[in-house]
């Protein structure tokens, strides 16, 4: 599927090894299967491509219409100072599937199962690097053959050096990882490397019906490599450009290196704005505005509040109101929401890798309040997108977000027919209020908050004011639509 077809999708990100346990009848890929899955062990917990299929109801039940799975290619399968390659990012041969996660037929079965539900299939791909336990003597032909690497000629790598992040040439040519597990930097200028990878990616997407790619370590490869690689893939490419530099991240779209990137800048804005009670909302507003002004297509950014490299949201702040506000920003702002497995279960164990990669099954896939909140946010998006509801002649997807009002603790932004009113007040101990001076709706009209289904009256000059109770309701988020639109969207029944 291309970028246009991905517009409006909502993505669930999972680790194959950790999302679902193998069913009783499936052959175990890990032996013996660990009784419990302790992330600190950094070893396989047994999830497979087939076991993902068993739990698609759970994902679709939250309203997602796309799934991103961790890398599918073969990894080094040996003990390392960081234990084992359960995460799938230590790819030593992109061309071979990872037998730990299943067979070629299993991967096709997963793809077919997703498509049968009308869902898109996104796969994570790693081409920048190949792991080695032998950092300083890795790039010699004997060592390369022993490692089972796809690349066996030293000219297919850049010479060893560790990355200096202040220098983009170093970021592109030097090595990720460290001297325990070195990630040898592949020479993505070598013609054999380029042609092998380009024909591989076209085959992979067509063989397995892949609809989109998450491009690992995108900033570590010259952009011009990606232009051809993504064209060869024939599908939507979203790159991981880890960092807060908006101009740099936007260049991936501006220079047409790939369709889009993960919304790292907005992530930092959401953390700054909503990460702690009375955080710094002006930082969120500033980053949001710069994102909108700089990216040619902010509507294609991948918006997340946690992932496998970052702390769990609930690890940094336990206030659920802050999480619910942050998620509204994640879902309603321009872009494709991406929820990392476990976010819906309020997983809080995880100051970072490896703790943020716990198995999901101990949660019993419970129908938590957060699961329902995500479901509602997806329902609102679907309703507003499929209904084509307009504001000032523009529908949700075609309207860019505009910041309507903000204070140190609050922000109101509009995207098409929806007005999000958010706060970082958390659970305040005294009742508080916030007023949006000009909501965009006319005085005396009625609006509905799609989260609580309560009706509000628009005051003079188009003002809307909300209150935050000292107990119970607290600093909850609001998503307003006009009463007429609410009736058409049917999120709140007959209103
Ligand atoms: C292993 C062990 C860990 C151990 C670690 C040292 O080594 O498992 O326990 O702590 C994979 C595995 C990891 C593994 C690594 C290395 O390989 O998943 O478990 O860690 O062996 C991608 C993937 C990631 C993956 C790889 C490698 C790449 O998402 O899961 O890791 O294939 C950089 C890269 C980025 C990479 C990330 C992990 O490292 O750019 O592609 N992710 C700065 C830099 C970033 C850098 C980041 C973290 O530091 O700018 O480029 O990301 O090192 C902000 C700034 C940012 C700054 C952050 C920290 O602060 O704006 O610029 O980012 O304020
Ligand atoms: Ca590189």
Coordinates of C-alpha atoms and ligand atoms in Angstrom, one line a residue:
X1 CA 0.0 0.0 0.0
X2 CA 1.2 3.5 -0.7
X3 CA 1.4 6.6 1.5
X4 CA -2.1 7.8 0.5
X5 CA -3.6 4.4 1.4
X6 CA -1.9 4.6 4.8
X7 CA -3.4 8.0 5.7
X8 CA -5.8 7.7 8.5
X9 CA -4.5 4.2 9.6
X10 CA -3.8 3.4 13.3
X11 CA -0.9 1.1 14.1
X12 CA -0.2 -1.4 16.9
X13 CA 3.5 -2.1 17.4
X14 CA 4.5 -5.5 18.8
X15 CA 7.5 -7.6 19.5
X16 CA 6.9 -11.1 18.0
X17 CA 8.7 -12.8 20.9
X18 CA 6.7 -11.1 23.6
X19 CA 3.2 -10.5 22.3
X20 CA 1.5 -13.9 22.5
X21 CA 2.5 -17.3 23.8
X22 CA 2.6 -20.2 21.4
X23 CA -0.7 -22.2 21.5
X24 CA -0.7 -25.7 22.9
X25 CA -0.7 -27.3 19.5
X26 CA 2.0 -25.2 17.9
X27 CA 5.6 -26.6 17.9
X28 CA 7.6 -24.6 20.4
X29 CA 10.4 -22.7 18.8
X30 CA 12.2 -22.2 22.1
X31 CA 13.2 -25.1 24.1
X32 CA 12.6 -25.4 26.9
X33 CA 9.9 -22.7 26.9
X34 CA 10.5 -20.3 29.8
X35 CA 7.8 -20.6 32.5
X36 CA 7.9 -16.9 33.1
X37 CA 9.3 -14.3 30.8
X38 CA 11.6 -12.0 32.8
X39 CA 12.8 -9.2 30.5
X40 CA 16.1 -8.9 32.4
X41 CA 17.0 -12.4 31.1
X42 CA 17.1 -11.0 27.5
X43 CA 16.2 -14.4 26.1
X44 CA 13.4 -15.8 23.9
X45 CA 10.0 -16.1 25.6
X46 CA 8.4 -18.1 22.8
X47 CA 6.1 -15.8 20.8
X48 CA 5.9 -16.6 17.1
X49 CA 4.2 -15.3 13.9
X50 CA 1.5 -17.9 14.4
X51 CA 0.8 -17.0 18.0
X52 CA 0.2 -13.4 16.9
X53 CA -2.8 -14.7 14.9
X54 CA -4.4 -16.1 18.0
X55 CA -4.6 -12.6 19.5
X56 CA -5.7 -10.5 16.5
X57 CA -9.2 -10.1 18.1
X58 CA -7.5 -8.3 21.0
X59 CA -5.7 -5.9 18.6
X60 CA -8.7 -5.3 16.4
X61 CA -10.9 -5.0 19.5
X62 CA -9.0 -1.8 20.3
X63 CA -9.8 -0.5 16.8
X64 CA -6.4 -0.8 15.1
X65 CA -6.3 -1.4 11.4
X66 CA -2.5 -2.0 11.1
X67 CA 0.1 -4.1 12.9
X68 CA 3.9 -3.4 12.9
X69 CA 5.9 -6.5 13.9
X70 CA 9.6 -6.6 15.0
X71 CA 12.2 -7.7 12.3
X72 CA 11.6 -11.0 10.6
X73 CA 15.1 -11.7 9.3
X74 CA 17.6 -14.2 10.6
X75 CA 19.7 -13.0 13.7
X76 CA 22.9 -14.3 15.3
X77 CA 21.7 -17.1 17.5
X78 CA 24.5 -17.1 20.0
X79 CA 25.0 -16.0 23.6
X80 CA 26.4 -12.4 23.9
X81 CA 27.2 -10.0 26.7
X82 CA 23.6 -8.8 26.3
X83 CA 22.3 -12.4 26.1
X84 CA 20.2 -13.3 23.1
X85 CA 18.7 -11.7 20.0
X86 CA 15.0 -12.2 21.2
X87 CA 14.2 -8.7 19.8
X88 CA 15.2 -9.5 16.3
X89 CA 17.4 -6.5 15.6
X90 CA 20.6 -8.4 15.4
X91 CA 20.1 -9.4 11.8
X92 CA 23.0 -11.1 10.2
X93 CA 21.3 -12.1 7.0
X94 CA 18.3 -10.0 5.8
X95 CA 17.6 -12.5 3.0
X96 CA 16.8 -15.4 5.4
X97 CA 13.8 -15.6 7.7
X98 CA 14.3 -15.9 11.5
X99 CA 13.5 -19.6 12.3
X100 CA 12.9 -18.6 15.9
X101 CA 9.7 -17.0 14.9
X102 CA 8.4 -19.5 12.4
X103 CA 8.5 -20.6 8.7
X104 CA 7.8 -18.8 5.5
X105 CA 4.3 -20.4 5.5
X106 CA 3.7 -19.0 9.0
X107 CA 4.6 -15.5 8.0
X108 CA 2.3 -15.8 5.0
X109 CA -0.5 -17.0 7.3
X110 CA 0.0 -13.9 9.5
X111 CA -0.2 -11.6 6.5
X112 CA -3.3 -13.4 5.2
X113 CA -5.0 -13.3 8.6
X114 CA -4.4 -9.5 8.9
X115 CA -5.7 -8.9 5.3
X116 CA -8.8 -11.1 6.0
X117 CA -9.6 -8.5 8.7
X118 CA -8.9 -5.6 6.4
X119 CA -5.8 -4.7 8.4
X120 CA -2.4 -3.6 7.0
X121 CA 0.8 -5.5 7.7
X122 CA 4.0 -3.5 8.6
X123 CA 7.4 -5.1 9.0
X124 CA 10.5 -3.6 10.6
X125 CA 13.6 -3.9 8.5
X126 CA 17.3 -3.6 9.5
X127 CA 19.9 -3.1 6.8
X128 CA 22.3 -0.5 8.3
X129 CA 24.2 -3.0 10.4
X130 CA 25.3 -6.6 11.0
X131 CA 26.2 -7.7 14.6
X132 CA 29.5 -9.0 15.6
X133 CA 31.0 -10.1 18.9
X134 CA 34.4 -9.3 17.7
X135 CA 34.4 -5.5 17.4
X136 CA 37.9 -4.8 16.5
X137 CA 38.6 -7.7 14.2
X138 CA 35.1 -8.1 12.8
X139 CA 35.7 -7.0 9.2
X140 CA 38.0 -9.7 7.9
X141 CA 36.6 -12.3 5.5
X142 CA 37.2 -15.3 7.9
X143 CA 35.3 -13.7 10.8
X144 CA 32.5 -12.6 8.5
X145 CA 32.0 -16.1 7.1
X146 CA 32.0 -17.6 10.6
X147 CA 29.4 -15.1 11.8
X148 CA 27.0 -16.3 9.1
X149 CA 26.7 -12.8 7.7
X150 CA 25.1 -12.1 4.4
X151 CA 28.1 -9.9 3.6
X152 CA 31.4 -11.8 3.4
X153 CA 33.6 -9.3 1.7
X154 CA 35.3 -6.6 3.8
X155 CA 34.5 -4.0 1.2
X156 CA 30.9 -4.5 2.0
X157 CA 31.4 -2.7 5.4
X158 CA 32.6 0.7 6.5
X159 CA 35.8 0.5 8.6
X160 CA 35.4 0.3 12.4
X161 CA 34.8 3.6 14.3
X162 CA 32.2 4.4 16.9
X163 CA 29.6 7.1 16.1
X164 CA 30.2 10.7 17.0
X165 CA 26.6 12.1 17.0
X166 CA 27.8 15.6 16.4
X167 CA 29.0 14.7 12.9
X168 CA 26.5 13.3 10.3
X169 CA 29.2 11.6 8.2
X170 CA 30.2 9.7 11.3
X171 CA 26.5 8.9 12.0
X172 CA 26.3 7.4 8.5
X173 CA 29.6 5.6 8.4
X174 CA 30.6 4.6 11.9
X175 CA 29.2 1.8 14.0
X176 CA 26.2 1.5 16.3
X177 CA 26.4 -0.8 19.3
X178 CA 29.5 -1.1 21.4
X179 CA 32.5 -3.3 21.9
X180 CA 30.4 -6.0 23.5
X181 CA 28.0 -6.3 20.5
X182 CA 29.3 -4.3 17.7
X183 CA 26.9 -3.4 14.9
X184 CA 29.2 -3.4 11.9
X185 CA 28.2 -0.6 9.5
X186 CA 27.2 -2.0 6.1
X187 CA 28.7 -0.1 3.1
X188 CA 25.4 1.1 1.6
X189 CA 27.4 2.7 -1.3
X190 CA 28.8 -0.6 -2.5
X191 CA 26.9 -1.5 -5.8
X192 CA 26.6 -5.2 -4.8
X193 CA 25.1 -4.3 -1.5
X194 CA 22.7 -1.8 -3.1
X195 CA 21.4 -4.2 -5.8
X196 CA 21.2 -7.2 -3.4
X197 CA 19.1 -5.2 -0.9
X198 CA 16.9 -3.6 -3.5
X199 CA 15.9 -6.8 -5.1
X200 CA 15.5 -8.5 -1.7
X201 CA 13.1 -5.8 -0.4
X202 CA 10.9 -6.0 -3.5
X203 CA 10.7 -9.8 -3.1
X204 CA 10.0 -9.6 0.6
X205 CA 7.1 -7.2 0.3
X206 CA 5.5 -9.1 -2.6
X207 CA 6.1 -12.6 -1.2
X208 CA 4.6 -11.8 2.2
X209 CA 2.0 -9.2 1.2
X210 CA 3.7 -6.5 3.3
X211 CA 1.9 -3.2 3.2
X212 CA 4.5 -1.0 4.8
X213 CA 8.0 -0.9 6.3
X214 CA 9.4 0.6 9.4
X215 CA 13.0 1.5 8.5
X216 CA 15.4 0.9 11.3
X217 CA 18.2 3.4 12.0
X218 CA 17.2 5.5 9.0
X219 CA 19.5 8.4 9.9
X220 CA 22.5 6.1 9.8
X221 CA 22.3 5.6 6.0
X222 CA 22.6 8.3 3.3
X223 CA 19.1 9.4 2.3
X224 CA 19.7 8.7 -1.4
X225 CA 20.0 5.0 -0.6
X226 CA 16.5 5.0 0.8
X227 CA 14.9 6.7 -2.2
X228 CA 15.7 3.7 -4.3
X229 CA 15.2 1.1 -1.6
X230 CA 11.7 2.4 -0.8
X231 CA 10.9 2.6 -4.5
X232 CA 12.0 -1.0 -4.9
X233 CA 9.8 -2.1 -1.9
X234 CA 6.8 -0.6 -3.6
X235 CA 5.2 0.2 -0.3
X236 CA 4.9 2.9 2.4
X237 CA 8.2 3.5 4.2
X238 CA 8.3 5.2 7.7
X239 CA 11.8 5.7 9.0
X240 CA 13.2 5.7 12.5
X241 CA 15.0 9.1 12.9
X242 CA 15.8 9.0 16.6
X243 CA 16.2 12.6 17.9
X244 CA 14.6 15.9 18.5
X245 CA 15.9 17.8 15.4
X246 CA 12.8 18.8 13.4
X247 CA 14.6 20.2 10.4
X248 CA 16.7 17.1 10.0
X249 CA 13.7 14.7 10.5
X250 CA 11.7 16.7 8.0
X251 CA 14.4 16.5 5.4
X252 CA 13.5 12.8 4.9
X253 CA 10.1 14.0 3.5
X254 CA 11.4 17.2 1.8
X255 CA 14.2 15.3 0.0
X256 CA 11.9 12.5 -0.9
X257 CA 14.1 9.9 0.8
X258 CA 11.1 8.2 2.2
X259 CA 7.4 8.8 2.8
X260 CA 7.6 9.6 6.4
X261 CA 9.4 9.2 9.7
X262 CA 8.4 8.3 13.3
X263 CA 7.3 11.4 15.2
X264 CA 10.3 11.6 17.6
X265 CA 10.1 15.5 17.8
X266 CA 6.4 15.4 18.8
X267 CA 7.2 12.6 21.2
X268 CA 9.5 14.9 23.1
X269 CA 6.8 17.6 23.0
X270 CA 4.3 15.3 24.5
X271 CA 6.7 14.2 27.2
X272 CA 7.6 17.8 28.0
X273 CA 3.9 18.9 28.0
X274 CA 2.2 15.9 29.6
X275 CA 5.0 13.9 31.2
X276 CA 4.6 15.3 34.7
X277 CA 1.8 17.1 36.5
X278 CA 2.2 20.8 35.6
X279 CA 4.7 20.0 32.9
X280 CA 5.8 22.6 30.3
X281 CA 2.9 22.9 27.9
X282 CA 4.6 25.7 26.0
X283 CA 7.3 23.2 24.9
X284 CA 4.5 21.0 23.5
X285 CA 3.0 23.9 21.7
X286 CA 6.3 25.1 20.3
X287 CA 7.3 21.6 19.0
X288 CA 3.8 21.0 17.6
X289 CA 3.8 24.3 15.7
X290 CA 7.3 23.7 14.3
X291 CA 6.4 20.2 13.3
X292 CA 3.4 21.5 11.4
X293 CA 5.4 24.3 9.7
X294 CA 8.4 22.1 8.7
X295 CA 7.2 18.7 7.6
X296 CA 5.6 18.7 4.1
X297 CA 3.2 16.0 5.2
X298 CA 2.7 15.9 9.0
X299 CA -0.3 13.8 8.4
X300 CA 2.0 10.8 7.7
X301 CA 4.1 11.1 10.9
X302 CA 4.0 8.1 13.2
X303 CA 2.9 9.4 16.6
X304 CA 3.9 7.4 19.7
X305 CA 4.4 8.0 23.4
X306 CA 6.4 4.8 24.1
X307 CA 8.4 2.2 22.2
X308 CA 10.9 -0.6 22.7
X309 CA 13.9 1.9 23.0
X310 CA 12.1 4.4 25.4
X311 CA 10.8 4.2 29.0
X312 CA 7.2 3.1 29.3
X313 CA 5.0 6.2 29.7
X314 CA 3.7 4.9 33.1
X315 CA 7.2 4.4 34.3
X316 CA 7.8 8.1 34.3
X317 CA 4.4 9.2 35.6
X318 CA 1.7 7.1 37.2
X319 CA -1.1 9.7 36.9
X320 CA -3.6 8.1 34.6
X321 CA -5.1 11.5 33.7
X322 CA -1.8 12.6 32.2
X323 CA -1.6 9.4 30.2
X324 CA -5.2 9.9 28.8
X325 CA -4.4 13.5 27.8
X326 CA -1.2 12.4 26.2
X327 CA -3.0 9.7 24.2
X328 CA -5.5 12.2 22.9
X329 CA -2.6 14.3 21.6
X330 CA -1.1 11.2 20.1
X331 CA -4.4 10.2 18.3
X332 CA -5.9 13.6 17.3
X333 CA -2.8 15.5 16.2
X334 CA -1.8 15.2 12.5
X335 CA -0.3 11.7 11.9
X336 CA -0.8 8.0 12.3
X337 CA -1.1 6.9 16.0
X338 CA 1.3 4.1 16.9
X339 CA 0.6 2.2 20.2
X340 CA 3.4 0.0 21.6
X341 CA 2.1 -3.3 22.9
X342 CA 1.6 -3.1 26.7
X343 CA 0.6 0.6 26.6
X344 CA -3.0 -0.5 26.8
X345 CA -2.2 -2.6 29.9
X346 CA -0.5 0.4 31.7
X347 CA 2.8 -1.4 31.7
X348 CA 5.1 0.6 33.9
X349 CA 8.0 -1.8 34.4
X350 CA 10.5 -0.3 32.1
X351 CA 12.9 2.6 32.5
X352 CA 14.2 1.4 29.1
X353 CA 15.6 -1.6 27.2
X354 CA 15.3 -4.4 28.2
X355 CA 12.6 -3.8 30.9
X356 CA 10.2 -2.1 28.4
X357 CA 9.9 -5.4 26.5
X358 CA 8.0 -7.6 29.0
X359 CA 5.7 -10.3 27.7
X360 CA 2.1 -9.3 27.3
X361 CA 0.5 -12.5 28.4
X362 CA 0.8 -12.0 32.2
X363 CA -1.7 -9.2 31.7
X364 CA -4.3 -11.7 30.6
X365 CA -5.1 -9.3 27.8
X366 CA -7.4 -7.6 30.2
X367 CA -10.1 -5.1 29.1
X368 CA -8.6 -2.2 31.0
X369 CA -9.8 1.4 31.2
X370 CA -6.8 2.3 29.0
X371 CA -7.7 -0.4 26.5
X372 CA -11.2 1.2 26.3
X373 CA -9.8 4.7 26.0
X374 CA -7.7 3.6 23.0
X375 CA -10.7 1.9 21.5
X376 CA -12.7 5.1 21.9
X377 CA -10.0 7.2 20.3
X378 CA -9.8 4.8 17.3
X379 CA -13.6 4.8 17.1
X380 CA -13.6 8.6 17.0
X381 CA -11.0 8.7 14.2
X382 CA -12.8 6.0 12.2
X383 CA -16.1 7.7 12.5
X384 CA -14.8 11.1 11.6
X385 CA -12.8 9.7 8.6
X386 CA -15.4 7.4 7.2
X387 CA -18.2 9.9 7.7
X388 CA -16.2 12.7 6.0
X389 CA -17.4 15.2 8.5
X390 CA -16.2 18.7 7.6
X391 CA -15.4 21.9 9.3
X392 CA -15.0 25.1 7.1
X393 CA -15.2 22.9 4.0
X394 CA -12.4 20.5 5.0
X395 CA -12.5 17.0 6.5
X396 CA -10.4 15.6 9.3
X397 CA -7.6 14.1 7.3
X398 CA -7.3 17.1 4.9
X399 CA -7.2 19.7 7.7
X400 CA -4.0 20.6 9.5
X401 CA -4.0 20.9 13.2
X402 CA -4.1 24.4 14.5
X403 CA -3.4 25.4 18.1
X404 CA -6.4 27.4 19.3
X405 CA -5.4 28.4 22.8
X406 CA -2.8 27.5 25.4
X407 CA -1.5 28.3 28.9
X408 CA 1.3 26.8 31.0
X409 CA -1.0 23.9 31.8
X410 CA -3.5 23.6 29.0
X411 CA -3.8 23.4 25.2
X412 CA -6.7 23.4 22.8
X413 CA -6.1 22.3 19.2
X414 CA -8.5 21.8 16.3
X415 CA -8.2 19.2 13.6
X416 CA -11.1 19.5 11.2
X417 CA -14.4 18.9 13.0
X418 CA -12.7 18.0 16.3
X419 CA -11.5 20.3 19.0
X420 CA -9.2 18.7 21.6
X421 CA -8.9 20.4 25.0
X422 CA -6.1 19.0 27.0
X423 CA -4.4 19.6 30.3
X424 CA -1.4 18.5 32.3
X425 CA -3.1 19.3 35.6
X426 CA -3.3 15.6 36.3
X427 CA -5.5 14.9 39.3
X428 CA -5.8 18.3 40.9
X429 CA -6.5 18.7 44.6
X430 CA -8.8 21.7 44.1
X431 CA -11.3 22.3 41.4
X432 CA -9.9 24.2 38.4
X433 CA -11.1 25.6 35.1
X434 CA -9.9 26.5 31.6
X435 CA -11.5 28.6 29.0
X436 CA -11.0 28.4 25.2
X437 CA -11.8 32.0 24.0
X438 CA -12.6 31.2 20.4
X439 CA -13.6 27.5 19.8
X440 CA -14.6 28.1 16.2
X441 CA -18.2 27.4 16.9
X442 CA -20.8 30.2 17.3
X443 CA -22.2 31.4 20.5
X444 CA -25.3 29.6 21.8
X445 CA -24.6 26.5 19.8
X446 CA -24.2 23.1 21.5
X447 CA -21.2 20.9 21.4
X448 CA -20.6 17.3 22.7
X449 CA -17.5 16.0 24.3
X450 CA -17.0 12.6 22.6
X451 CA -15.1 11.2 25.6
X452 CA -17.8 11.8 28.3
X453 CA -20.8 12.2 25.9
X454 CA -21.7 15.3 27.9
X455 CA -23.2 18.4 26.2
X456 CA -21.7 21.9 26.6
X457 CA -23.0 25.3 25.5
X458 CA -20.8 27.6 23.5
X459 CA -20.6 31.0 25.2
X460 CA -20.3 34.5 23.9
X461 CA -17.6 35.0 21.2
X462 CA -17.5 31.2 20.7
X463 CA -15.9 30.5 24.1
X464 CA -15.9 27.0 25.6
X465 CA -15.0 26.5 29.2
X466 CA -14.2 23.2 30.9
X467 CA -13.7 22.4 34.6
X468 CA -11.5 19.9 36.3
X469 CA -13.0 18.6 39.5
X470 CA -10.9 18.1 42.6
X471 CA -11.9 14.4 42.7
X472 CA -13.3 11.8 40.4
X473 CA -13.2 13.3 36.9
X474 CA -10.0 15.3 37.5
X475 CA -7.9 16.6 34.7
X476 CA -9.5 14.6 32.0
X477 CA -9.1 15.4 28.3
X478 CA -12.0 16.6 26.1
X479 CA -12.7 16.1 22.4
X480 CA -15.5 18.4 21.2
X481 CA -17.6 18.3 18.1
X482 CA -20.7 20.2 17.1
X483 CA -23.9 18.5 18.3
X484 CA -25.0 18.0 14.6
X485 CA -21.7 16.2 13.9
X486 CA -21.9 14.2 17.1
X487 CA -25.3 12.9 15.9
X488 CA -23.9 11.9 12.6
X489 CA -20.8 10.3 14.1
X490 CA -22.9 8.1 16.5
X491 CA -20.1 7.8 19.0
X492 CA -22.4 9.0 21.7
X493 CA -25.6 7.4 20.4
X494 CA -28.6 9.8 19.9
X495 CA -27.5 13.2 21.0
Ligands
LIG1 C1 21.8 -3.7 23.5 C2 21.3 -4.3 24.8 C3 20.9 -3.3 25.8 C4 22.0 -2.4 26.1 C5 22.5 -1.8 24.8 C6 23.7 -0.9 25.0 O1 22.9 -2.8 23.8 O2 20.2 -5.1 24.4 O3 20.5 -3.9 27.0 O4 21.6 -1.4 27.0 C7 19.0 -3.2 19.1 C8 18.3 -3.9 20.2 C9 18.9 -3.4 21.5 C10 20.4 -3.5 21.6 C11 20.9 -2.7 20.4 C12 22.5 -2.7 20.3 O5 20.4 -3.3 19.2 O6 16.9 -3.7 20.1 O7 18.3 -4.2 22.6 O8 20.8 -2.9 22.8 O9 23.0 -4.0 20.3 C13 17.1 1.1 16.6 C14 16.1 0.1 17.1 C15 16.7 -0.6 18.3 C16 17.9 -1.4 17.8 C17 18.7 -0.7 16.8 C18 19.9 -1.4 16.3 C19 18.4 0.4 16.3 O10 14.9 0.8 17.4 O11 15.8 -1.4 19.1 O12 18.6 -1.9 19.0 O13 19.5 -2.2 15.2 C20 20.4 5.1 18.3 C21 20.1 4.9 16.9 C22 18.7 4.2 16.7 C23 18.6 3.0 17.6 C24 18.8 3.4 19.0 C25 18.8 2.2 20.0 O14 20.2 4.0 19.1 O15 20.1 6.1 16.2 O16 18.6 3.8 15.4 N1 17.3 2.3 17.5 C26 20.7 9.8 20.8 C27 21.0 9.7 19.3 C28 20.1 8.6 18.7 C29 20.4 7.3 19.4 C30 20.0 7.5 20.9 C31 20.1 6.2 21.7 O17 20.9 8.5 21.4 O18 20.7 10.9 18.7 O19 20.5 8.4 17.3 O20 19.6 6.2 18.9 O21 21.5 5.8 21.7 C32 17.4 13.2 23.0 C33 18.2 13.7 21.8 C34 18.5 12.4 20.9 C35 19.2 11.4 21.8 C36 18.3 11.1 23.0 C37 19.0 10.0 23.8 O22 18.1 12.2 23.7 O23 17.4 14.6 21.0 O24 19.3 12.8 19.8 O25 19.4 10.3 20.9 O26 17.1 14.3 23.8
LIG2 CA1 25.5 3.4 8.0

